[in-house]
Short mmCIF file of C-alpha atoms in Angstrom, two decimals:
data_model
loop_
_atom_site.label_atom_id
_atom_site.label_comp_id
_atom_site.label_asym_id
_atom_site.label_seq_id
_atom_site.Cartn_x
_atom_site.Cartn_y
_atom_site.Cartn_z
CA UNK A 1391 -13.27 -12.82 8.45
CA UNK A 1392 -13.64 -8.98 9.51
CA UNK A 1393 -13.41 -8.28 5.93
CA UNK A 1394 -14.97 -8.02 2.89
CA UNK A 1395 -14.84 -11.84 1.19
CA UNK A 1396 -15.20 -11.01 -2.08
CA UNK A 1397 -11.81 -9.80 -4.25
CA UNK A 1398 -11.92 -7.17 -6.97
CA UNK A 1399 -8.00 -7.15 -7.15
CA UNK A 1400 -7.37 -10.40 -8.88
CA UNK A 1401 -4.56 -13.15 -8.54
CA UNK A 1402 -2.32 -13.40 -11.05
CA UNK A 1403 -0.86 -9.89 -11.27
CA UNK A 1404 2.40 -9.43 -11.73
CA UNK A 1405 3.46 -7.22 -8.32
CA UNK A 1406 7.03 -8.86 -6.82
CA UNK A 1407 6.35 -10.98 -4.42
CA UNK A 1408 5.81 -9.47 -1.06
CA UNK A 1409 4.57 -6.42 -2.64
CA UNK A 1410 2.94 -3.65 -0.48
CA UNK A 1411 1.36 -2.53 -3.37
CA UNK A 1412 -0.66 -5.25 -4.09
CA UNK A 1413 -2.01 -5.58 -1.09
CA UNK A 1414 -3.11 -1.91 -0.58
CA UNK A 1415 -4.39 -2.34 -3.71
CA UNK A 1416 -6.56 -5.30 -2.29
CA UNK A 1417 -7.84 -4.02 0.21
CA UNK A 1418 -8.63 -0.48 -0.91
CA UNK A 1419 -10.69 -1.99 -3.30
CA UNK A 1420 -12.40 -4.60 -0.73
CA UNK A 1421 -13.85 -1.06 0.75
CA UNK A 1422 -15.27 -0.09 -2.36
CA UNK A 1423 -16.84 -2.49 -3.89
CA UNK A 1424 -18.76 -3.79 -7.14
CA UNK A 1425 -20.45 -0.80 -8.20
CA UNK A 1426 -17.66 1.40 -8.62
CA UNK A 1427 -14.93 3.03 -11.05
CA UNK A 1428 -11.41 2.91 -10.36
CA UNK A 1429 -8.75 5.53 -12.44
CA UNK A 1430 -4.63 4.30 -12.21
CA UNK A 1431 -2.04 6.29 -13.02
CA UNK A 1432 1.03 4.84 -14.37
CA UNK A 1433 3.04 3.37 -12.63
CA UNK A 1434 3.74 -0.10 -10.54
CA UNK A 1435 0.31 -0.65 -9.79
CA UNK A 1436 -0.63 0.30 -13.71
CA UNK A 1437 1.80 -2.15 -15.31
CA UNK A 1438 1.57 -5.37 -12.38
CA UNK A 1439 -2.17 -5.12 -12.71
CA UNK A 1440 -2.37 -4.55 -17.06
CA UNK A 1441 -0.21 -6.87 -19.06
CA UNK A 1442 -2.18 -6.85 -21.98
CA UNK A 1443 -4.90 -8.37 -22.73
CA UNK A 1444 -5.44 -9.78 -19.43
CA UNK A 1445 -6.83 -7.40 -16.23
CA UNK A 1446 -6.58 -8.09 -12.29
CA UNK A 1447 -9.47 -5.70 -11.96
CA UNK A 1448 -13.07 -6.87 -11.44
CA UNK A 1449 -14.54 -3.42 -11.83
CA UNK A 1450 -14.16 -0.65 -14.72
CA UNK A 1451 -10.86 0.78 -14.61
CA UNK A 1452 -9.06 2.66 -16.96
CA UNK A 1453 -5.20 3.81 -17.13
CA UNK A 1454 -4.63 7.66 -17.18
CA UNK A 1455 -1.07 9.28 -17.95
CA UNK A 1456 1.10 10.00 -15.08
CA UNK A 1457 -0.15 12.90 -14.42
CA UNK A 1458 -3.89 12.69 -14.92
CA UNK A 1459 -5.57 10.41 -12.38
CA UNK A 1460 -7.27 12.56 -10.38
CA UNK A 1461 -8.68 14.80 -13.66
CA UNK A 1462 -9.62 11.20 -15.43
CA UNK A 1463 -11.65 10.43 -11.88
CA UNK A 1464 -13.31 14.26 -12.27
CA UNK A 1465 -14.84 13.47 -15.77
CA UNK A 1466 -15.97 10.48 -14.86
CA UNK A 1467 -17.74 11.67 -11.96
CA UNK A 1468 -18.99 14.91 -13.63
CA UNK A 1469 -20.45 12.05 -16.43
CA UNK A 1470 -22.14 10.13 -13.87
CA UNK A 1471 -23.85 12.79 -12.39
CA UNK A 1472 -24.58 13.98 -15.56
CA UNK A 1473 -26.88 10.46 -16.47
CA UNK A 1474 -28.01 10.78 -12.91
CA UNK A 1475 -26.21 7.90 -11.45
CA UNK A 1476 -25.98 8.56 -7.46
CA UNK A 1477 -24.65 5.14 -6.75
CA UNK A 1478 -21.51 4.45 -8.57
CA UNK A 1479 -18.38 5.55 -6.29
CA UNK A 1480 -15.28 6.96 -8.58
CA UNK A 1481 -11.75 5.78 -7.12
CA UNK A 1482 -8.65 7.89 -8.31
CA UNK A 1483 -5.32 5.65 -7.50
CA UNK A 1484 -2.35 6.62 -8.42
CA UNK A 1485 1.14 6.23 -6.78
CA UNK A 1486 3.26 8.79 -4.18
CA UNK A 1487 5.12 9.73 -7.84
CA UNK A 1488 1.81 10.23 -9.89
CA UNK A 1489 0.07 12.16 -6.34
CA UNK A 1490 2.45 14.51 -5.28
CA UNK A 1491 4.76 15.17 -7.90
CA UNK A 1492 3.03 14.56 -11.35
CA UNK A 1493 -0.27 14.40 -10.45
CA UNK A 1494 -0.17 17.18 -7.77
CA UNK A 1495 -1.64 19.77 -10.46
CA UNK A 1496 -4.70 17.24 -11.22
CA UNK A 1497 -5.25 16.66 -7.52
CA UNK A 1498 -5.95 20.11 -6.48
CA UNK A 1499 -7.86 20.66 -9.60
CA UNK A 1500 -9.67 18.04 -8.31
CA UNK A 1501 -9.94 18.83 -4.69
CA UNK A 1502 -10.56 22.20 -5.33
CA UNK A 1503 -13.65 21.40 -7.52
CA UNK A 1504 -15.07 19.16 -5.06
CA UNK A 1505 -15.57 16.51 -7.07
CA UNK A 1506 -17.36 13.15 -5.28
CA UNK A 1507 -14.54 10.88 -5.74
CA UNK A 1508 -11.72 9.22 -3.18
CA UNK A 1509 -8.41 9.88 -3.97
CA UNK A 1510 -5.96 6.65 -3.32
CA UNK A 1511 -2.26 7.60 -2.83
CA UNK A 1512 -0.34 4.24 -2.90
CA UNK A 1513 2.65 5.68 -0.89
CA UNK A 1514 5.90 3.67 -1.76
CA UNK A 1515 8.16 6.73 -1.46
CA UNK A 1516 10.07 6.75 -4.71
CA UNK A 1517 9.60 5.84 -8.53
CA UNK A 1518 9.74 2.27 -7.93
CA UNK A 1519 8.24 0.91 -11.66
CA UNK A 1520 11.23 2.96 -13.53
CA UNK A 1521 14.07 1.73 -11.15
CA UNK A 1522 13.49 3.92 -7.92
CA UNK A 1523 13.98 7.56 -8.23
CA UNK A 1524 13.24 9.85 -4.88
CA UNK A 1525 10.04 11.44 -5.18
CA UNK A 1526 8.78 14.27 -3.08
CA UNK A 1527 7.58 11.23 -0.89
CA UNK A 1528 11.03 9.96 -0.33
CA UNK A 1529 11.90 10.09 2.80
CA UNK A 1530 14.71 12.40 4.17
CA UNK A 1531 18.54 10.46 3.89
CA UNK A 1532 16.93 7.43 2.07
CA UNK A 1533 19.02 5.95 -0.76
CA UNK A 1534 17.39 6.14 -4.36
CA UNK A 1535 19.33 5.62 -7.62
CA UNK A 1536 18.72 9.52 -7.44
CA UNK A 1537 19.48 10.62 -4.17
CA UNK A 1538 22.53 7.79 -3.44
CA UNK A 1539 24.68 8.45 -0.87
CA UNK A 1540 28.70 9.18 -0.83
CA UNK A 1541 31.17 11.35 0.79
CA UNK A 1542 29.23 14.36 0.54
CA UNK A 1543 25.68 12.98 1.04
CA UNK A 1544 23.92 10.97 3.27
CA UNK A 1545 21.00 10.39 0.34
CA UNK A 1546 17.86 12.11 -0.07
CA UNK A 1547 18.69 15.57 1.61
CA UNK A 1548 14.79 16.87 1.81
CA UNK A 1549 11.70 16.02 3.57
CA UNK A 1550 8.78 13.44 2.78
CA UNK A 1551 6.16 15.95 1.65
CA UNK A 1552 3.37 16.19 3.57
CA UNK A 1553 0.50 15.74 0.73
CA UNK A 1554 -2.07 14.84 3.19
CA UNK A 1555 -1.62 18.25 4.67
CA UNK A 1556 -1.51 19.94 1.27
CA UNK A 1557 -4.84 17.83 0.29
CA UNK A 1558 -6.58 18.47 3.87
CA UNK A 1559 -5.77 22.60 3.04
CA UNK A 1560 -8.45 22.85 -0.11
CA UNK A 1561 -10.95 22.04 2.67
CA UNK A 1562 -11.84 18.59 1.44
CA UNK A 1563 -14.09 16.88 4.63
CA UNK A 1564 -11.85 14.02 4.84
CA UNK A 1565 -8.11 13.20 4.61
CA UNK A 1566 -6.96 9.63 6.27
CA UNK A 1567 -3.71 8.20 6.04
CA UNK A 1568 -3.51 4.27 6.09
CA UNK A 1569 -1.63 0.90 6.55
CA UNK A 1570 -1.25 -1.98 5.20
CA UNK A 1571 -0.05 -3.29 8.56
CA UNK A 1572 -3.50 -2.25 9.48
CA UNK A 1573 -5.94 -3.75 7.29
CA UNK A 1574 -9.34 -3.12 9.25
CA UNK A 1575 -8.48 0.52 10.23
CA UNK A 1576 -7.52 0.90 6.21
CA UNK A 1577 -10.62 -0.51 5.12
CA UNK A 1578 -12.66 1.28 7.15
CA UNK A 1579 -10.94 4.48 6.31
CA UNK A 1580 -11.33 3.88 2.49
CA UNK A 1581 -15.10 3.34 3.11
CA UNK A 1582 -15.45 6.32 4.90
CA UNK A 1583 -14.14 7.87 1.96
CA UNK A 1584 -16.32 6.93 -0.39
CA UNK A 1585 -19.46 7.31 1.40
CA UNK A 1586 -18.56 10.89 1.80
CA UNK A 1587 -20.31 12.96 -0.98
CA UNK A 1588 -17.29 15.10 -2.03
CA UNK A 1589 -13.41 14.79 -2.68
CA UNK A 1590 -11.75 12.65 0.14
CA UNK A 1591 -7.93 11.58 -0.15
CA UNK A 1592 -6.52 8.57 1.55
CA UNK A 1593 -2.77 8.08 1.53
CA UNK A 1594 -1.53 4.55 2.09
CA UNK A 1595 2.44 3.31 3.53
CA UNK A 1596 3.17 0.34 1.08
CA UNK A 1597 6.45 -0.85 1.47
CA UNK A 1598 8.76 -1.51 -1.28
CA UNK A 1599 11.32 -4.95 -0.49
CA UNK A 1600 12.66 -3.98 -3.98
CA UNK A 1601 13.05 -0.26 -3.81
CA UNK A 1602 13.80 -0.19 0.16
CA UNK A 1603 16.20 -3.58 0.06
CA UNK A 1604 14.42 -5.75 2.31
CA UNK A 1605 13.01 -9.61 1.75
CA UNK A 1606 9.17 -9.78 0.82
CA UNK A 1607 8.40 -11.82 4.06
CA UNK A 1608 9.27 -8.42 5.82
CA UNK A 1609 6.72 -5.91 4.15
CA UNK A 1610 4.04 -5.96 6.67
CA UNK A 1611 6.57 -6.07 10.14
CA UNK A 1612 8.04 -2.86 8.13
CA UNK A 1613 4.86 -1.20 7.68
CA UNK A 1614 4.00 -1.66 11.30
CA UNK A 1615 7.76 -0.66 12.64
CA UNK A 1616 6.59 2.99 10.30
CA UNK A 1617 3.75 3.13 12.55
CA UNK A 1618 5.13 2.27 16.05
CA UNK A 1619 8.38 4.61 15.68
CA UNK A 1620 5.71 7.71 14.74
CA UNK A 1621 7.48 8.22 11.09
CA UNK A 1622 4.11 7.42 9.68
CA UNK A 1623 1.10 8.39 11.66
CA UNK A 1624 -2.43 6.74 11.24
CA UNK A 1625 -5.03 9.60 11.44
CA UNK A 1626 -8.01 10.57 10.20
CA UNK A 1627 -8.90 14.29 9.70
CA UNK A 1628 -12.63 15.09 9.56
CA UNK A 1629 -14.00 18.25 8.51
CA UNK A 1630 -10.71 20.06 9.87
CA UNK A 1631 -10.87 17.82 12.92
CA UNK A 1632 -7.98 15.21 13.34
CA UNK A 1633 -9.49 12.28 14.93
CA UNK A 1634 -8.79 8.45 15.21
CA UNK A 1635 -4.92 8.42 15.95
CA UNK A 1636 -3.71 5.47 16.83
CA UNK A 1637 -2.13 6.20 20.12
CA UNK A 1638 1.62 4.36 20.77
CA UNK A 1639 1.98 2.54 24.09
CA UNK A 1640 6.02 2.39 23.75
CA UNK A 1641 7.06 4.34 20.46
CA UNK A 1642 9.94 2.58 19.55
CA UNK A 1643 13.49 4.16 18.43
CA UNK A 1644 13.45 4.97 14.20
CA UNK A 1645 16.77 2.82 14.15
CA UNK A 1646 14.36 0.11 14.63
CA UNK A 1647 12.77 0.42 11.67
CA UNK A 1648 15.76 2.26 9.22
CA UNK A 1649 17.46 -0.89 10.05
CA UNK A 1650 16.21 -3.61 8.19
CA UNK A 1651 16.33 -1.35 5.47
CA UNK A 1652 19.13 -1.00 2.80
CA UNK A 1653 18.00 2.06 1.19
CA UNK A 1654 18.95 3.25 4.93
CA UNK A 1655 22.09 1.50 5.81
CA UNK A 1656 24.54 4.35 5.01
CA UNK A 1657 23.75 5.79 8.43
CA UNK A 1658 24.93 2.93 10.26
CA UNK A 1659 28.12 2.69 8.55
CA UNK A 1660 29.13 6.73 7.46
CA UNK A 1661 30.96 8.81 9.64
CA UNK A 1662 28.70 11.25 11.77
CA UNK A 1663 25.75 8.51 10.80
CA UNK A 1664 24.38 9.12 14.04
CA UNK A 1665 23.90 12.77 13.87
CA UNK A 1666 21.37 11.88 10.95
CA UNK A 1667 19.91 9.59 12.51
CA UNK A 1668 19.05 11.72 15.63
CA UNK A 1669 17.82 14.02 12.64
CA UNK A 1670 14.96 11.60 11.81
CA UNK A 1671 14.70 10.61 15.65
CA UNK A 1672 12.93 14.50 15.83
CA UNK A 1673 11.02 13.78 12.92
CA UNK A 1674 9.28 11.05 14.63
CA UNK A 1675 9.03 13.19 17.85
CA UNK A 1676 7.88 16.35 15.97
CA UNK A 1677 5.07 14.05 14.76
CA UNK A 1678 4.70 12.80 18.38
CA UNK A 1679 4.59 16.20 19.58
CA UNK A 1680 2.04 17.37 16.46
CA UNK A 1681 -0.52 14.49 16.64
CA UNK A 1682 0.03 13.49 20.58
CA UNK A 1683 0.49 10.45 19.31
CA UNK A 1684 2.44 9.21 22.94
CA UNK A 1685 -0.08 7.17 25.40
CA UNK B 356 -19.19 2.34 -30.92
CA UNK B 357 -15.61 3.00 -30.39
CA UNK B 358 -13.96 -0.50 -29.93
CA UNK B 359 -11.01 0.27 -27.50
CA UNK B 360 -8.02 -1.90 -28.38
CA UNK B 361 -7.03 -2.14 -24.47
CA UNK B 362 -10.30 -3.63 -23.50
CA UNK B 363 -10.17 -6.96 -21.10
CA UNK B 364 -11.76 -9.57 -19.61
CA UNK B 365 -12.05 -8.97 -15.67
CA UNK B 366 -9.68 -10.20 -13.73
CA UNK B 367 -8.20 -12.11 -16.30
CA UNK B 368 -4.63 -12.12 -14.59
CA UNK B 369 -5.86 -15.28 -13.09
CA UNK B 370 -5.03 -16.92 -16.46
CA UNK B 371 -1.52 -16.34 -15.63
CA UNK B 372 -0.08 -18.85 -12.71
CA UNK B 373 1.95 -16.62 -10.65
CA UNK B 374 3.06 -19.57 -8.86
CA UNK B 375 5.41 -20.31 -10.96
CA UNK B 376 8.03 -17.77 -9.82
CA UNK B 377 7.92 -19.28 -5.91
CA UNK B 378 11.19 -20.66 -4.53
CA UNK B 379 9.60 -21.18 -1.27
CA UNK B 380 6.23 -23.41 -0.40
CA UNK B 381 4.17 -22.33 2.53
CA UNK B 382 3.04 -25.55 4.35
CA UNK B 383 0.27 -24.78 6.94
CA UNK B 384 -0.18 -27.32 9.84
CA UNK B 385 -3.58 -27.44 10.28
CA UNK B 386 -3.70 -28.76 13.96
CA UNK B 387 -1.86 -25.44 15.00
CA UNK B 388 -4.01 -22.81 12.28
CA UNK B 389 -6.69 -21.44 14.91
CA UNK B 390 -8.29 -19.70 11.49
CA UNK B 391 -7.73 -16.13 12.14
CA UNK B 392 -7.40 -15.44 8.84
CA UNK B 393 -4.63 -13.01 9.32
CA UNK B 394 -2.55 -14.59 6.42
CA UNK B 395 -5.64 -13.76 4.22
CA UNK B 396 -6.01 -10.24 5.43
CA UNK B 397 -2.00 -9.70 4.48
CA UNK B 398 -1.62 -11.92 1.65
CA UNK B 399 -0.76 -9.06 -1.32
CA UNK B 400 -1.72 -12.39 -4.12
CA UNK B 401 -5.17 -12.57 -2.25
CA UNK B 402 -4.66 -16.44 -2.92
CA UNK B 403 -5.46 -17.78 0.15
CA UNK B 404 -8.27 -19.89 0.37
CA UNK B 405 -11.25 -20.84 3.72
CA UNK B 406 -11.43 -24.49 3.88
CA UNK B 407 -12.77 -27.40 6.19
CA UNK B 408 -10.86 -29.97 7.86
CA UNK B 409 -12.08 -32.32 10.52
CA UNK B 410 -14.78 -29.89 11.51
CA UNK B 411 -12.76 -27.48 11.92
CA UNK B 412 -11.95 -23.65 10.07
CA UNK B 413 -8.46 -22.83 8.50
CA UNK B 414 -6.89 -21.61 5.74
CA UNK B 415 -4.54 -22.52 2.96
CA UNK B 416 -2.60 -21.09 0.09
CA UNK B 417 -3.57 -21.75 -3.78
CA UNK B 418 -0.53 -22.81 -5.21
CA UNK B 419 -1.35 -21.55 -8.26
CA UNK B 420 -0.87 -18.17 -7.49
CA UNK B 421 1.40 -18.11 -4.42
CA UNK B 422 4.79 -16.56 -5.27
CA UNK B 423 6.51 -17.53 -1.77
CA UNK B 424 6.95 -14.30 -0.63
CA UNK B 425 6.36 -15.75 2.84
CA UNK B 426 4.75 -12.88 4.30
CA UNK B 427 1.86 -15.60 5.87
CA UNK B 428 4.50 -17.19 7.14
CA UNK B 429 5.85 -14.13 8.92
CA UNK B 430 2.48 -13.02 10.35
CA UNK B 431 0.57 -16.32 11.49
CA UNK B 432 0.19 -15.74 15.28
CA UNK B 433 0.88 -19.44 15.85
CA UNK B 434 3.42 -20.21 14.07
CA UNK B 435 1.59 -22.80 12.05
CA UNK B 436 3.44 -21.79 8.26
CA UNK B 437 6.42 -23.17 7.58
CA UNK B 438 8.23 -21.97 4.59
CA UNK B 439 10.00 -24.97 2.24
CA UNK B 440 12.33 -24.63 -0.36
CA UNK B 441 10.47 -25.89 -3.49
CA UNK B 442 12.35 -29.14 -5.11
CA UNK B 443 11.79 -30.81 -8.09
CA UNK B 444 10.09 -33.82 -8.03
#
């Protein structure tokens, strides 16, 4: 085993099966270890992890609002430091609703201040724990209970935000975006993050098979599909510098991966379909283009 | 002392068998698991368990806590999970 034995996520939570979640969940914390602090804002990784009075966590953690992660992760830090404690790492989770919607405000607060604690966005790309809502994560034309499609729409009509961009422009030293398809290069990533003495922020692609309409078996062939078509890039950006992209022998078509998804399926059946899917074809190849991410 | 009412025990979910939602078994063949560990690395219950047979490394699931999600199944270079529909005995 390449990784860390020992789990501080426990069995017996309450994720659907085949949850992305979870897993990102298990690993993140695999990179950070015993002596640390982990914050959760509500949401599906809150309530799987917290049906009272039981706890899947091994370490501290503690429940914010919605909106408050990343200010519940400041305070903490600013009370370590205050005892003296240099050891204990402070983890901020929270999920692509609570990070760039909710929790956006707390974030840059957060960022901004400098505070030594890693950021974890769990990236499932809609409100999945109140019955999947877009978020400003959702990805453009995907179906939510929000952003359905019909005769006039083709779903959700804007763009994923780009919240690693936002967090990397407060000047942070370290913004990574992560896999669970990849579970070394996450791991790694996270680590990185917390052995960096200031605020770091680490977004992570967890698919959904109940908010995206796929079966749980799927999850990590959908995460990787994300990576190979270029829709979600694996980078690392250090002090300003982008480094560690994982290059793409043969990036595949996007229909390859919007296919086995039902939150996508309105573009292979709708009328002039095909023009929006050649929409998200440039996506990919504007991120292509951006990161270089063609071998 | 402030005596928080949503204090608990760590990783206390384990009191709660998860298992019992599965539909599916995963049934490793142990002559074909080469003990990559790749179904641990991707298992999102983090119930698969390291264990010895004839001399040899590989891994299994902990029924307890499996929910059959299959994902193991999916990834396992050599094919050596089979998924099977749970009956009653």
């Amino acid at each position: 085993m390449a990784l860390e034995e020992e789990e501080y996520f426990e069995s017996g939570h309450r994720a659907c099966a085949g949850c992305g979640l979870a897993l990102g969940a298990r690993l993140a914390m695999k990179a950070t270890g015993e002596d640390a602090i982990a914050t959760c804002s509500t949401g599906c990784l809150e309530v799987v992890s917290s049906p009272y009075p039981e706890s899947s966590w091994e370490i501290p953690w503690i429940h914010s609002l919605f909106e408050n992660s990343a200010a519940l992760g400041s305070g903490i830090e600013a009370g370590l430091k205050a005892q003296g404690n240099d050891h204990t790492k402070v983890v901020a989770q929270g999920g692509d609703g609570g990070t760039v919607d909710i929790g956006i405000r707390s974030l840059s607060g957060m960022l901004e201040r400098n505070h030594d604690v890693t950021y974890v966005c769990y990236d499932n790309e809609a409100y999945m724990n109140t019955g999947i809502q877009r978020s400003g994560s959702t990805p453009y034309d995907a179906s939510t209970t929000t952003s359905p499609p019909g005769t006039e729409s083709y779903g959700n009509e804007n763009r994923k935000k780009d919240a690693l961009e936002i967090a990397a422009a407060h000047g942070i030293s370290y913004v990574a975006s992560a896999s669970i398809a990849f579970p070394s290069d996450l791991v790694d990533k996270v680590k990185k993050a917390n052995e960096i003495n200031g605020a770091t922020y680490v977004q992570i692609h967890t698919p959904c098979p109940t908010g995206w309409g796929y079966e749980g078996k799927e999850t990590i062939e959908i995460a990787r599909l994300a990576v190979e078509t270029g829709l979600w890039v694996l980078y690392g950006k250090k002090d300003g510098e982008i480094q560690n992209i994982n290059k793409l022998n043969d990036r595949k078509p996007v229909e390859e991966y919007l296919k086995k998804q039902k939150r996508f399926k309105h573009l292979f059946k709708k009328e002039d379909g095909s023009k929006e899917l050649e929409k998200i074809q440039n996506i990919a190849d504007r991120n292509a283009e951006k990161f270089s991410l063609d071998k | 002392m402030v005596n928080f009412a949503g204090i608990a025990e760590p990783g206390s979910t384990k009191n709660y068998k998860t298992g019992t939602w599965r539909t599916y078994r995963p049934v490793v063949d142990f002559d074909k698991c080469i003990g990559c560990a790749k179904c641990w690395e991707y298992c999102p219950e983090g119930c698969i368990i390291e264990l010895e047979v004839d001399g040899k490394e590989v891994y299994e699931t902990d029924l307890d806590y499996c929910k059959g999600c299959g994902i193991c199944s999916e990834e396992c270079p050599v094919g050596a999970i089979e998924m099977e529909l749970e009956e009653e005995d």
